PDB file of C-alpha atoms in Angstrom:
ATOM      1  CA  MET X  26      97.426 140.015 119.638  1.00  0.00           C
ATOM      2  CA  THR X  27      94.775 142.390 121.369  1.00  0.00           C
ATOM      3  CA  ALA X  28      95.630 143.358 124.871  1.00  0.00           C
ATOM      4  CA  ASP X  29      92.869 140.974 126.579  1.00  0.00           C
ATOM      5  CA  GLN X  30      93.867 137.299 124.650  1.00  0.00           C
ATOM      6  CA  GLU X  31      95.618 135.315 126.950  1.00  0.00           C
ATOM      7  CA  VAL X  32      99.008 133.961 125.849  1.00  0.00           C
ATOM      8  CA  SER X  33      98.134 130.159 126.937  1.00  0.00           C
ATOM      9  CA  SER X  34     100.929 127.132 127.738  1.00  0.00           C
ATOM     10  CA  ARG X  35      99.092 125.134 124.784  1.00  0.00           C
ATOM     11  CA  ILE X  36     101.669 122.837 122.619  1.00  0.00           C
ATOM     12  CA  LEU X  37      99.163 121.003 119.888  1.00  0.00           C
ATOM     13  CA  THR X  38      97.190 124.124 118.467  1.00  0.00           C
ATOM     14  CA  ILE X  39      97.141 124.090 114.273  1.00  0.00           C
ATOM     15  CA  PRO X  40      99.376 128.097 114.993  1.00  0.00           C
ATOM     16  CA  ASN X  41     102.129 126.300 116.295  1.00  0.00           C
ATOM     17  CA  THR X  42     101.585 123.045 113.718  1.00  0.00           C
ATOM     18  CA  ILE X  43     101.729 125.076 111.009  1.00  0.00           C
ATOM     19  CA  SER X  44     105.192 126.540 112.763  1.00  0.00           C
ATOM     20  CA  LEU X  45     106.718 123.600 112.825  1.00  0.00           C
ATOM     21  CA  LEU X  46     105.947 122.713 109.440  1.00  0.00           C
ATOM     22  CA  ARG X  47     107.582 126.218 108.611  1.00  0.00           C
ATOM     23  CA  LEU X  48     110.929 125.228 110.334  1.00  0.00           C
ATOM     24  CA  ALA X  49     110.829 122.010 107.979  1.00  0.00           C
ATOM     25  CA  LEU X  50     111.160 123.560 105.391  1.00  0.00           C
ATOM     26  CA  VAL X  51     114.431 125.221 106.145  1.00  0.00           C
ATOM     27  CA  PRO X  52     116.652 122.302 105.422  1.00  0.00           C
ATOM     28  CA  VAL X  53     114.666 121.619 102.364  1.00  0.00           C
ATOM     29  CA  PHE X  54     115.208 125.275 101.316  1.00  0.00           C
ATOM     30  CA  ALA X  55     118.712 124.663 102.375  1.00  0.00           C
ATOM     31  CA  VAL X  56     119.066 122.029 100.006  1.00  0.00           C
ATOM     32  CA  LEU X  57     117.474 124.301  96.865  1.00  0.00           C
ATOM     33  CA  ILE X  58     119.452 127.194  97.536  1.00  0.00           C
ATOM     34  CA  VAL X  59     122.848 125.803  97.552  1.00  0.00           C
ATOM     35  CA  ARG X  60     121.838 123.343  94.336  1.00  0.00           C
ATOM     36  CA  GLY X  61     120.985 126.070  92.589  1.00  0.00           C
ATOM     37  CA  ASN X  62     117.044 125.205  92.766  1.00  0.00           C
ATOM     38  CA  ASP X  63     116.353 128.825  92.196  1.00  0.00           C
ATOM     39  CA  GLU X  64     112.407 128.229  91.015  1.00  0.00           C
ATOM     40  CA  TRP X  65     111.862 125.180  93.932  1.00  0.00           C
ATOM     41  CA  ALA X  66     113.837 127.422  96.751  1.00  0.00           C
ATOM     42  CA  LEU X  67     111.528 130.409  95.807  1.00  0.00           C
ATOM     43  CA  ALA X  68     108.325 128.668  95.916  1.00  0.00           C
ATOM     44  CA  VAL X  69     109.363 127.223  99.425  1.00  0.00           C
ATOM     45  CA  LEU X  70     110.051 130.837 100.798  1.00  0.00           C
ATOM     46  CA  ALA X  71     106.271 131.187  99.176  1.00  0.00           C
ATOM     47  CA  ILE X  72     105.114 128.884 101.256  1.00  0.00           C
ATOM     48  CA  SER X  73     106.762 130.069 104.369  1.00  0.00           C
ATOM     49  CA  GLY X  74     105.782 133.567 104.168  1.00  0.00           C
ATOM     50  CA  ALA X  75     101.993 132.733 103.620  1.00  0.00           C
ATOM     51  CA  SER X  76     102.191 130.117 106.623  1.00  0.00           C
ATOM     52  CA  ASP X  77     104.297 133.058 108.145  1.00  0.00           C
ATOM     53  CA  TRP X  78     100.936 135.442 108.058  1.00  0.00           C
ATOM     54  CA  LEU X  79      98.604 132.033 107.968  1.00  0.00           C
ATOM     55  CA  ASP X  80      99.409 131.168 111.808  1.00  0.00           C
ATOM     56  CA  GLY X  81      99.521 134.701 113.086  1.00  0.00           C
ATOM     57  CA  VAL X  82      95.789 135.082 112.527  1.00  0.00           C
ATOM     58  CA  LEU X  83      94.745 131.751 113.235  1.00  0.00           C
ATOM     59  CA  ALA X  84      96.118 132.212 116.326  1.00  0.00           C
ATOM     60  CA  ARG X  85      94.142 135.450 116.853  1.00  0.00           C
ATOM     61  CA  ARG X  86      90.991 134.146 115.094  1.00  0.00           C
ATOM     62  CA  LEU X  87      91.049 130.988 117.198  1.00  0.00           C
ATOM     63  CA  ASP X  88      91.995 132.058 120.355  1.00  0.00           C
ATOM     64  CA  GLN X  89      95.147 130.023 120.346  1.00  0.00           C
ATOM     65  CA  VAL X  90      97.587 132.327 121.031  1.00  0.00           C
ATOM     66  CA  THR X  91     100.877 130.474 123.061  1.00  0.00           C
ATOM     67  CA  LYS X  92     104.270 131.114 124.800  1.00  0.00           C
ATOM     68  CA  LEU X  93     105.419 128.231 122.181  1.00  0.00           C
ATOM     69  CA  GLY X  94     104.182 130.112 119.332  1.00  0.00           C
ATOM     70  CA  GLN X  95     105.562 133.554 120.304  1.00  0.00           C
ATOM     71  CA  MET X  96     109.305 131.395 120.086  1.00  0.00           C
ATOM     72  CA  LEU X  97     108.643 129.465 117.287  1.00  0.00           C
ATOM     73  CA  ASP X  98     107.011 132.370 114.777  1.00  0.00           C
ATOM     74  CA  PRO X  99     110.667 134.286 115.360  1.00  0.00           C
ATOM     75  CA  ALA X 100     112.841 131.654 115.485  1.00  0.00           C
ATOM     76  CA  ALA X 101     111.422 130.251 111.959  1.00  0.00           C
ATOM     77  CA  ASP X 102     111.739 133.896 110.885  1.00  0.00           C
ATOM     78  CA  ARG X 103     115.377 134.305 111.585  1.00  0.00           C
ATOM     79  CA  LEU X 104     116.402 130.073 110.483  1.00  0.00           C
ATOM     80  CA  PHE X 105     115.274 131.379 107.100  1.00  0.00           C
ATOM     81  CA  ILE X 106     117.037 134.351 107.268  1.00  0.00           C
ATOM     82  CA  LEU X 107     120.324 133.007 108.654  1.00  0.00           C
ATOM     83  CA  VAL X 108     119.983 130.429 106.031  1.00  0.00           C
ATOM     84  CA  THR X 109     118.806 132.350 103.047  1.00  0.00           C
ATOM     85  CA  LEU X 110     122.492 134.164 103.769  1.00  0.00           C
ATOM     86  CA  VAL X 111     124.654 132.064 103.981  1.00  0.00           C
ATOM     87  CA  GLY X 112     122.940 129.896 100.714  1.00  0.00           C
ATOM     88  CA  LEU X 113     123.313 133.241  98.833  1.00  0.00           C
ATOM     89  CA  ALA X 114     127.140 134.006 100.489  1.00  0.00           C
ATOM     90  CA  TRP X 115     127.768 130.339  99.339  1.00  0.00           C
ATOM     91  CA  ARG X 116     126.832 131.574  95.629  1.00  0.00           C
ATOM     92  CA  ASP X 117     128.719 134.827  95.932  1.00  0.00           C
ATOM     93  CA  VAL X 118     125.306 136.258  94.868  1.00  0.00           C
ATOM     94  CA  VAL X 119     125.797 138.962  98.595  1.00  0.00           C
ATOM     95  CA  PRO X 120     129.438 139.640  99.957  1.00  0.00           C
ATOM     96  CA  LEU X 121     130.307 137.950 103.054  1.00  0.00           C
ATOM     97  CA  TRP X 122     129.497 141.217 105.121  1.00  0.00           C
ATOM     98  CA  VAL X 123     126.127 140.736 105.109  1.00  0.00           C
ATOM     99  CA  LEU X 124     126.286 137.762 106.775  1.00  0.00           C
ATOM    100  CA  VAL X 125     128.532 138.801 109.380  1.00  0.00           C
ATOM    101  CA  VAL X 126     126.136 141.790 110.247  1.00  0.00           C
ATOM    102  CA  ILE X 127     123.071 140.061 110.645  1.00  0.00           C
ATOM    103  CA  LEU X 128     125.017 137.352 112.266  1.00  0.00           C
ATOM    104  CA  LEU X 129     126.570 139.738 114.899  1.00  0.00           C
ATOM    105  CA  ARG X 130     123.301 141.288 115.734  1.00  0.00           C
ATOM    106  CA  ASP X 131     121.938 137.873 116.316  1.00  0.00           C
ATOM    107  CA  ILE X 132     125.031 136.655 118.094  1.00  0.00           C
ATOM    108  CA  THR X 133     124.404 139.587 120.479  1.00  0.00           C
ATOM    109  CA  LEU X 134     120.200 139.053 121.179  1.00  0.00           C
ATOM    110  CA  VAL X 135     121.338 135.478 122.196  1.00  0.00           C
ATOM    111  CA  CYS X 136     123.751 137.065 124.724  1.00  0.00           C
ATOM    112  CA  LEU X 137     121.075 138.964 125.889  1.00  0.00           C
ATOM    113  CA  LEU X 138     119.242 135.815 126.668  1.00  0.00           C
ATOM    114  CA  PRO X 139     121.195 134.432 130.419  1.00  0.00           C
ATOM    115  CA  VAL X 140     120.843 137.948 131.246  1.00  0.00           C
ATOM    116  CA  LEU X 141     116.993 138.035 131.165  1.00  0.00           C
ATOM    117  CA  THR X 142     116.723 134.583 132.424  1.00  0.00           C
ATOM    118  CA  ARG X 143     118.550 135.095 135.515  1.00  0.00           C
ATOM    119  CA  HIS X 144     116.156 137.899 136.217  1.00  0.00           C
ATOM    120  CA  GLY X 145     113.290 136.161 135.792  1.00  0.00           C
ATOM    121  CA  TYR X 146     112.405 136.742 132.274  1.00  0.00           C
ATOM    122  CA  GLY X 147     111.750 135.241 129.344  1.00  0.00           C
ATOM    123  CA  PRO X 148     112.860 135.789 125.661  1.00  0.00           C
ATOM    124  CA  LEU X 149     111.663 139.743 124.518  1.00  0.00           C
ATOM    125  CA  PRO X 150     108.465 139.863 122.817  1.00  0.00           C
ATOM    126  CA  VAL X 151     109.156 140.961 118.614  1.00  0.00           C
ATOM    127  CA  SER X 152     109.151 144.579 118.616  1.00  0.00           C
ATOM    128  CA  PHE X 153     107.865 146.682 115.690  1.00  0.00           C
ATOM    129  CA  VAL X 154     110.918 147.425 114.079  1.00  0.00           C
ATOM    130  CA  GLY X 155     111.803 144.005 114.517  1.00  0.00           C
ATOM    131  CA  LYS X 156     108.720 142.576 112.399  1.00  0.00           C
ATOM    132  CA  ALA X 157     109.812 145.493 110.134  1.00  0.00           C
ATOM    133  CA  ALA X 158     113.206 144.494 109.821  1.00  0.00           C
ATOM    134  CA  THR X 159     111.968 141.006 109.429  1.00  0.00           C
ATOM    135  CA  PHE X 160     109.716 141.868 106.785  1.00  0.00           C
ATOM    136  CA  ALA X 161     111.894 143.888 104.522  1.00  0.00           C
ATOM    137  CA  LEU X 162     114.609 140.923 104.899  1.00  0.00           C
ATOM    138  CA  LEU X 163     111.990 138.170 103.716  1.00  0.00           C
ATOM    139  CA  TYR X 164     111.061 140.222 100.663  1.00  0.00           C
ATOM    140  CA  ALA X 165     114.714 141.370  99.507  1.00  0.00           C
ATOM    141  CA  PHE X 166     116.067 137.419  99.561  1.00  0.00           C
ATOM    142  CA  PRO X 167     113.963 136.656  97.004  1.00  0.00           C
ATOM    143  CA  LEU X 168     114.535 139.509  95.087  1.00  0.00           C
ATOM    144  CA  LEU X 169     117.907 138.981  95.374  1.00  0.00           C
ATOM    145  CA  LEU X 170     118.023 135.349  93.866  1.00  0.00           C
ATOM    146  CA  LEU X 171     115.478 136.564  90.938  1.00  0.00           C
ATOM    147  CA  ALA X 172     118.745 139.169  90.244  1.00  0.00           C
ATOM    148  CA  GLU X 173     120.296 136.109  89.048  1.00  0.00           C
ATOM    149  CA  ALA X 174     117.803 135.935  85.557  1.00  0.00           C
ATOM    150  CA  PRO X 175     118.927 137.950  83.016  1.00  0.00           C
ATOM    151  CA  GLY X 176     118.021 141.001  80.666  1.00  0.00           C
ATOM    152  CA  ALA X 177     115.545 144.041  82.727  1.00  0.00           C
ATOM    153  CA  LEU X 178     113.859 141.062  85.457  1.00  0.00           C
ATOM    154  CA  GLY X 179     117.276 140.602  87.131  1.00  0.00           C
ATOM    155  CA  ALA X 180     118.464 144.070  86.745  1.00  0.00           C
ATOM    156  CA  THR X 181     115.108 145.164  87.976  1.00  0.00           C
ATOM    157  CA  ALA X 182     114.983 142.913  90.762  1.00  0.00           C
ATOM    158  CA  SER X 183     118.457 143.190  92.041  1.00  0.00           C
ATOM    159  CA  ILE X 184     117.435 147.152  92.619  1.00  0.00           C
ATOM    160  CA  ILE X 185     114.392 146.399  94.673  1.00  0.00           C
ATOM    161  CA  GLY X 186     116.217 143.422  96.440  1.00  0.00           C
ATOM    162  CA  TRP X 187     119.347 145.494  97.696  1.00  0.00           C
ATOM    163  CA  ALA X 188     117.295 148.520  98.705  1.00  0.00           C
ATOM    164  CA  PHE X 189     115.300 146.056 101.020  1.00  0.00           C
ATOM    165  CA  THR X 190     118.178 145.017 101.766  1.00  0.00           C
ATOM    166  CA  GLY X 191     119.532 148.377 103.349  1.00  0.00           C
ATOM    167  CA  TRP X 192     116.460 149.137 105.018  1.00  0.00           C
ATOM    168  CA  GLY X 193     116.028 145.368 106.219  1.00  0.00           C
ATOM    169  CA  VAL X 194     119.686 145.467 107.846  1.00  0.00           C
ATOM    170  CA  GLY X 195     119.173 148.595 109.357  1.00  0.00           C
ATOM    171  CA  LEU X 196     115.816 148.218 111.239  1.00  0.00           C
ATOM    172  CA  TYR X 197     117.359 144.707 111.740  1.00  0.00           C
ATOM    173  CA  TRP X 198     119.749 146.875 113.888  1.00  0.00           C
ATOM    174  CA  LEU X 199     118.251 149.440 115.310  1.00  0.00           C
ATOM    175  CA  ALA X 200     115.402 146.249 116.568  1.00  0.00           C
ATOM    176  CA  GLY X 201     119.035 144.723 118.147  1.00  0.00           C
ATOM    177  CA  ILE X 202     119.721 148.582 120.026  1.00  0.00           C
ATOM    178  CA  GLN X 203     115.795 148.845 121.439  1.00  0.00           C
ATOM    179  CA  TYR X 204     116.084 144.990 123.019  1.00  0.00           C
ATOM    180  CA  ILE X 205     119.521 146.037 123.944  1.00  0.00           C
ATOM    181  CA  ARG X 206     117.662 148.927 125.882  1.00  0.00           C
ATOM    182  CA  GLN X 207     114.986 147.232 126.934  1.00  0.00           C
ATOM    183  CA  THR X 208     116.923 144.347 128.554  1.00  0.00           C
ATOM    184  CA  ARG X 209     118.402 147.073 130.438  1.00  0.00           C
ATOM    185  CA  GLN X 210     115.799 148.680 131.895  1.00  0.00           C
ATOM    186  CA  LEU X 211     114.484 145.178 133.242  1.00  0.00           C
ATOM    187  CA  VAL X 212     117.389 143.817 134.922  1.00  0.00           C
ATOM    188  CA  ALA X 213     118.503 147.715 136.250  1.00  0.00           C
ATOM    189  CA  PRO X 214     118.297 147.416 140.229  1.00  0.00           C
ATOM    190  CA  ARG X 215     115.562 149.014 141.474  1.00  0.00           C
ATOM    191  CA  THR X 216     116.013 152.436 143.783  1.00  0.00           C
ATOM    192  CA  ASP X 217     113.229 152.522 146.255  1.00  0.00           C
ATOM    193  CA  PRO X 218     111.499 155.493 146.693  1.00  0.00           C
ATOM    194  CA  GLN X 219     111.808 155.758 150.475  1.00  0.00           C
ATOM    195  CA  GLU X 220     115.185 155.010 150.727  1.00  0.00           C
ATOM    196  CA  THR X 221     115.513 157.651 148.152  1.00  0.00           C
ATOM    197  CA  ALA X 222     113.666 160.074 150.087  1.00  0.00           C
ATOM    198  CA  ALA X 223     115.930 159.867 153.097  1.00  0.00           C
ATOM    199  CA  GLY X 224     118.818 160.370 151.176  1.00  0.00           C
TER     200      GLY X 224
END
């Protein structure tokens, strides 16, 4: 989104429809990954990734950037990350600590929402670091699924997948710390310059 683009309150837009369809794929993906249908699960992830890119491009090109879209897009990303992690942990593809670390960060951010709302603010916009973290994790999980394949393909996917996972988790928490600091700056009591001068 460019600086001069207006964020509207519209609901029925093409990008929002794409985001809603992507959200609808989450339970489909959950069933596929739990049942071990990895090929179809990977196909759904690919469709989700393409739609994530498409709705952003269309929102800017069609001047349809909306408040709803700004909430739906990261919500879909986080749901896919969560569902993938739960499914992979269920199948013992990833250790439980990876799921716990990601969940703790998201729970921390959820706890910030009442504080922001009480001070008249909405959810914080996704930062560059947050986008990079999501990008890394959404690449990591398909690779970890591919790591289940035998031979060189599985071994290579495992190495690259765990590298993306490490970077993703680190960036995910770095973004979380940035959101906490931003929240503190927004809600911190402002000192009147005149009072400061008088003191």
